[in-house]
Amino acid sequence: MDLDDIFTASVFASAIRLATPYIFAALGETFAQRSGVLNLGVDGIMLMGAFGGFYAVHLAQTAGVMAEPLALLLGVLVALVVGGLMGLAMAFVSVTLQAKQGISGIGVYLFGLGLSELLFQQWVGTPKSVAGFPRISFPILTDIPILGEIFFHHNLLVYVAFALVPLSAFVLNRTTFGLMIRAVGQNPEAADAMGVSVTRVRYATTIIGGMLAGLAGASLSIALINLFQQNLTAGQGFIAVALVYFGGWRPLAVAAGAMLFSFVNALQLQIKVIGADIPSEFAVMAPYVITIVALVFATKRQEQPTALTKPYERGE
Amino acid sequence: MNQAVGTSLAARLNRLVDFAPVLVALLLALLVSSVLLVALNADPLAAFGFMLEGAVGTENATAETLVKATPILFVGIGITIAFRGGMINIGGEGQMIAGALAGTTIALALGDARVPAEMAKAPGAFDLVIVASALGGGFLAGALYGGLAGFLKAYFGVNEILSTIMLNQIAVQMMNFLLNGLLLDPAVAGFNNIPKTARLVTAAQLPRLALPLGDPWVFARTRLHWGLVIAIALAVVIYIFLWRTSLGYRIRAVGENERAASYAGIHVKRQMMLAMFLAGGFAGLAGVVQVLGLQYRLQTDGSPAGFTAAAGFNGIVAALFGGLNPIGAIPASAFFGGLLVGAQKMQREIGVPASLITAVNGLIVVFVVSSEIFILQRSKRRVSLQETPLAPARASAKRADSPDPADEPTAEEAG
Amino acid sequence: QDVFRVAAVAPSATNDLAFSQSMYDALVAIQMQMGEDNFQFDFQDGTFIVDDAAVALREWAASGDYDLVIAHGSQFGSVVEELAGEFPEVSFAWGTDFNTFGMDNVSAYNAAADQGGFINGAMAGMMTRSGVIGVVGPIEVGDAKLYVDGFVAGVGAVSEATVNVVYIQSFSDVPLATEAAETHIANGADVLTGTAQMVVGPIAVAIENGARWFGTQASQAELAQGAGVAFQIYKWDVVLAEIIANIQAGDLGGQSYELTLENGGLVIEIAG
Amino acid sequence: MNNPKTHLLPTGHARIESLTMSGIVKRFPGVLAADKIDFNVRSGEIHALLGENGAGKSTLMKMLYGLYHPDEGEIRINDKPATIKSPIDAIQRGIGMIHQHFMLAPSLTVAENIALGMKSSRGFQLDLDVVSQRVIELSDTYNLKVDPRLPIWQLAVGEQQRVEILRALYKGAALLILDEPTAVLTPQEVAGLFRILKQLAADGHGLVFISHKLHEVLEISHRVTVLRDGRRVDTIPTRQATRPKLAEMMVGRPVLLEYAKNPPDPREERLTMRDVSALSNRGATGLDAVSLRLRSGEIVGIAGVSGNGQQELAQCITGLRDVTAGSVMINGRDVTNAPPAALHAIGLSYIPEERMIDGVIKEFSVAENYVLQDHGHPKYTAARVFMLFNKIREACRRAIHLFEIKTPSTETLVKSLSGGNIQKLVLARELSRDPGVLIAAQPTRGVDIGATEYIHKQLLEERDKGTAILLISEDLDEIRALSDRIAVMYEGRIVGEVVNENVDIEQLGLLMTGGE
Ligand SMILES: Nc1ncnc2c1ncn2[C@@H]1O[C@H](COP(=O)(O)OP(=O)(O)OP(=O)(O)O)[C@@H](O)[C@H]1O
Ligand SMILES: Nc1ncnc2c1ncn2[C@@H]1O[C@H](COP(=O)(O)OP(=O)(O)OP(=O)(O)O)[C@@H](O)[C@H]1O
Ligand SMILES: [Mg+2]
Ligand SMILES: [Mg+2]
């Protein structure tokens, strides 16, 4: 077997697509965790976002009341709102009510998993596809050999996801809001004493995390797969949480982790397609193994939020 | 004193009232769920009636609740150890699978070796050697798998949340691979069956559990098995281990404060690995007990939950609900088991989709865990009202001229 | 009192366009045939957890209210084996498998999925222009493997086309199945097929890339608009009717049944 | 308001003419931390707040700053009732606070910690370069040196204290509360701080100053309020106060302020360090070829400005930091890079500088903390496995009595003890282990005079019993009061060693700041 057959341009393009939902969700989770909130419910929120976005587009398109781009925009908005609401609920439960985050997150996950499927069954029935975000063809760029296929033939949400990476890094490291987030996640007492509202910051990040998780879901249901089915995300939200740890809470490294994981996944599919004789089980296992191995050898610069999972209450 | 009786009764009532928030939370969760039910044209009252009935309504229901709770409890005990050692173990699923793979292999091999073919299906041929070896092997395999995450954390700084989530997937693929090959039931090889091992001989099975409380014995015709007893006994053992032994102390010390622990001469890395080793071991036990006590063979539908019934995750919930105390994990897993089993009954009886059940379970988990703050606040308030302030030591200290104890403010004055 | 009562568990949702739906549709079809006064059924879906199914099956068996208890999913075999021993007066059916455990109250049913697979494959082989065909499978067992093997044989019988097969090790992972299909397309496939409930993803990929789609288990024609060519449909009602008739005649089981093209249990639906 | 201009301070804050707390009551579980306390502070005044550990000083001030809320009582600002719900309210009303337990986020830089919660000159974007510039100016003006780009975790405690002070100065406040700001400062820094405080007072700020050092209180304050066990003992003008009087008001009995010290009687060598080097947290040179000898029956004091290698020195001896070159011997055995457990076994005890992080486990009970090292010792275990909590509690109870540790019970979690009592617990534990060598790092930092007296007496007694004691302290008074020999550390090296009898303070100060 030839290496050229394995490392094709399409594998790289495939990795970029696969990484998209992880990047959205993991960036959102990075915000939440940086402020001290571990949201294990990401997968459930993704599902709700995926369904919300899908359903909005489905309705708009079947009713034909809207121009295509508007319908898609509506889908994105609905996903953001649904995700934001789920994030708000998570924030209320874990910040205001100080519930243990490990459990409340699992509760949110179950709720999202169940409700998205229920609504889908009641309102839609069987899987139906929508016309999702089309692949964009850029003049000239798309036609560049190899590079064009890898980078310049994706749908809009893919680009949004990757654009969010430096933006998130900027917000976290270079803005007053980001400073508050980092302080609140490290030493909420100190932030509080400096007049930063721990509650408000954590609400904000958890809601942002929810919105991005919702968008992650929508990137599947109205951009990459263009339909909804029960448990559409197949546990991607949990992998996204893991990737936050992989990246040591730094957006760039988190995205790098998402890319590595997705790349190995794309690679294993390619290797199977071209007929390599390795057991499927090991092929499917590969991204997980390599992600761990990579972290073993990576130099770990971490920005561990020490107050992670710890509800804040003044010492009264 | 009469008054003393009065106060202790009041105190006890007070403590009972503590659980009121949980009940209120449950009711609220059910109320919200009712909205969903009504939207589906179902009668919420009847629905929740079925839920309760399904959880504890009959002998069989109660048994099923306990059967469901058993692996959750095993995992919950392990998660408790891990958390106490400062390790967040999301790897219960994978460790269960590791334990089940090893335990089943041992049970099958020893079953072949120790039980003559003609006896293999004879009832009551319980063989302690086989069962104990399988349980031990399951524990060890789970422990090594969990310990791997501990090792990676201790020596390579690989975050355990990341590694355990990844190791779960790896374990599933390992299981799929082995069950479809090496461990495949020879009787069905070549038939394209679902990947599964051969069935355990009776001697290798955990016996069913019944209580001599009537005739026939209670639970005699249910699937309740000795796994529950083992789990409860181990919960007590681990309680003692954590709070009464020096090794347990070391694990907790590392979990609370690594720096102070290393100052105290505790080998921090070793405790991390040990905590994960034990946590994995208990998850491994959960896995092997599911096979030996319930399913009698290991099979896979390709996903982890098909085998583990998500006990690896639910154990986290049980451990946290149980206040990270192995004894507390017992009622917590029973509650959770009842919730899961009862919900299934509700689905069956009123014919709502399974997804509704999942959503309702999520609501209940969220509401109940949110109610804890109200319990906490009540108990805090009580402490501040009841206890006398400042150190008793002070009054009795050997300072000749220590202030008159009467000088100290007392609760009465304060309150 | 002559109502025939059936209870069934199935691992995924009743509208999965695949395995569970095929059984649900069959029960509905039987009810239509026999009439609601004569046939009623309880159906618990989403019991991908074997123990949950076991609880339901045990309860139904113990209640004595049902003439037939169906465990739809080959992972339920052990449970059926045990319950059938414990409740010899209750009739059980399960699949997909042939094994009745030598018991008189167990029926097993199976689908000769390779038959329709062969036909689908032969059509695909004739249809492909690029000479590359992609298959997305779940795990390499059961009727999934049967179907895929039949499909590959069918292609081989009519053409020299390459068939690339990927098993993604999951019945439900839609994103991965989708990307597997994309990978097929990137490697030149212009015809796709697949089995299990995650095929909705590959179907969408086929539509988007102008590839043709062959399906199995249930009709996916509506979803696969434009791309769909042919679907092998499981008509479990064919074997169910037989099983029911036998039970009504006092024969609780002991046989295994198979859906075939010949007995009408397998039907190839050609998309309109 | 007639002319608002006269009400403005140079920092732009509105003057707080008077702030009055009356009848303040605050309860914590099991503790009445404030019992009908009356307190007031005026513009232009430095009001000292004195009291033993746990007397309620910090609690009272946290209520002013909005971190705690009084259960009863009233706060009035400029004669108008004021509720202070949170630090945000406090900050808006012009109240600032330097916290006893530093309010700093460890992974953030100095500049980031200071910028936190403030408006940026660039809107939503951080202006750290601007902040850093201003911090450097301030630190030059007030001689409080820190590098604004370093993250807090790389700073020694003294440096962190400087950051706290700089931040308060940076933000400015009409009323500034300073909760033990001098505990970890050098004499020079204290002098510098006092100049600032006097200037602030002269400008019309109000200041509350908390310290356990009586001479500081006498030097800087106008009035003194003494608290004891949550009650106000009295408020008096400072000029009517003397050290013995204040001490007695605080403790409720006369306190020894000088110790009679027996002549030293050093015997065999217990600790020998030869050319020991180690890295600092920053990865730079922390210890640079340090050699040191410590004999049975003597106290050697290590003087120096915080951050000059004292912490590294202690950690190299106690096995908590890798020695990169050189050797450490205890009782003639080479223990270079030996694990802490092995060191405990041959009789090394250590009172760590950061007691809240290194010395205790806050979530553990007093009794559990009492056996932090000895939890597996045969005398506390059955078969070395099962811990005998009755025995542990009994031993702990004895220690509580002996060391006068204020705690409701042996089962109380350490996190709810006051700092001084935690320190006594650590001391009690370390001494109970009958050490041959004791490393005491800042043993009385933040500890009240009663307890300080007690700890000092214990250390001297221990020395007379033949223990070899290495006393690391930034408090020169303490070093002078206890040590037999004094070594001075500067930039990771020992730059001089003198015998205590004939020490020249000027010379010490010079050595500490790197002068020859
Ligand atoms: N989402 C799912 N979760 C769990 N189990 C599933 C799921 N979908 C299908 N299964 C089960 O996995 C088993 C795989 O076995 P097998 O392939 O022999 O038969 P099958 O059920 O017909 O498979 P398929 O689902 O591909 O039709 C099936 O018994 C099926 O019930
Ligand atoms: N958050 C809290 N929860 C419970 N008890 C507390 C809390 N904060 C303070 N206390 C208790 O209140 C009392 C007063 O504590 P406070 O910190 O005000 O003392 P302090 O005078 O500042 O002592 P120190 O000199 O040691 O700083 C102590 O007994 C302390 O244990
Ligand atoms: Mg204080
Ligand atoms: Mg103090």
Short mmCIF file of C-alpha atoms in Angstrom, two decimals, chain A residues 170 172-180 182-184 186-187 189-197 200 303-304 306 312 314-316, chain D residues 26 28 65-69 85-88 91 99 102-108 112 115-118 120 123-126 167 171:
data_model
loop_
_atom_site.label_atom_id
_atom_site.label_comp_id
_atom_site.label_asym_id
_atom_site.label_seq_id
_atom_site.Cartn_x
_atom_site.Cartn_y
_atom_site.Cartn_z
CA PHE A 170 -7.98 36.37 22.39
CA LEU A 172 -9.47 34.56 27.34
CA ASN A 173 -6.02 36.06 27.32
CA ARG A 174 -6.40 39.59 26.17
CA THR A 175 -9.69 40.98 27.41
CA THR A 176 -10.93 42.10 30.79
CA PHE A 177 -13.72 39.54 30.54
CA GLY A 178 -11.16 36.81 29.92
CA LEU A 179 -9.15 37.95 32.90
CA MET A 180 -12.24 37.74 35.06
CA ARG A 182 -9.42 33.07 34.56
CA ALA A 183 -9.43 34.68 37.99
CA VAL A 184 -12.81 33.27 38.89
CA GLN A 186 -8.47 30.02 39.84
CA ASN A 187 -9.36 31.84 42.97
CA GLU A 189 -12.39 34.41 46.67
CA ALA A 190 -9.83 36.73 45.18
CA ALA A 191 -12.04 37.64 42.26
CA ASP A 192 -14.92 38.29 44.61
CA ALA A 193 -12.75 40.45 46.83
CA MET A 194 -11.75 42.45 43.78
CA GLY A 195 -15.34 43.20 43.02
CA VAL A 196 -15.79 40.63 40.28
CA SER A 197 -19.11 38.85 40.50
CA ARG A 200 -22.20 36.56 36.85
CA GLU A 303 -3.80 26.46 32.85
CA GLN A 304 -5.63 24.35 35.36
CA THR A 306 -8.04 25.20 40.46
CA TYR A 312 -18.27 29.36 45.29
CA ARG A 314 -18.45 33.35 50.62
CA GLY A 315 -16.95 31.75 53.72
CA GLU A 316 -19.89 32.62 55.89
CA LYS D 26 -21.55 37.67 63.76
CA PHE D 28 -20.20 31.09 62.67
CA TYR D 65 -15.69 45.00 53.04
CA GLY D 66 -18.89 43.13 52.22
CA LEU D 67 -17.39 39.66 52.36
CA TYR D 68 -19.38 38.79 55.47
CA HIS D 69 -22.65 40.20 56.63
CA LYS D 85 -23.72 43.61 50.36
CA SER D 86 -20.56 42.69 48.53
CA PRO D 87 -17.05 43.89 47.83
CA ILE D 88 -18.49 45.66 44.82
CA ILE D 91 -15.26 49.33 46.48
CA HIS D 99 -6.29 40.81 52.95
CA PHE D 102 -3.81 36.93 50.03
CA MET D 103 -6.50 37.38 47.47
CA LEU D 104 -4.34 36.53 44.49
CA ALA D 105 -4.86 34.08 41.66
CA PRO D 106 -1.66 32.00 41.51
CA SER D 107 -1.42 31.43 37.78
CA LEU D 108 -2.13 35.02 36.88
CA GLU D 112 -3.18 40.65 35.81
CA ALA D 115 -5.88 44.72 36.70
CA LEU D 116 -8.58 42.33 37.81
CA GLY D 117 -11.89 44.03 38.35
CA MET D 118 -10.66 47.39 37.12
CA SER D 120 -9.23 49.03 31.25
CA GLY D 123 -12.36 49.16 26.86
CA PHE D 124 -12.91 45.45 26.75
CA GLN D 125 -9.30 44.82 25.84
CA LEU D 126 -6.74 44.44 28.59
CA ARG D 167 -2.74 46.68 44.42
CA LYS D 171 -6.66 51.23 43.30
#
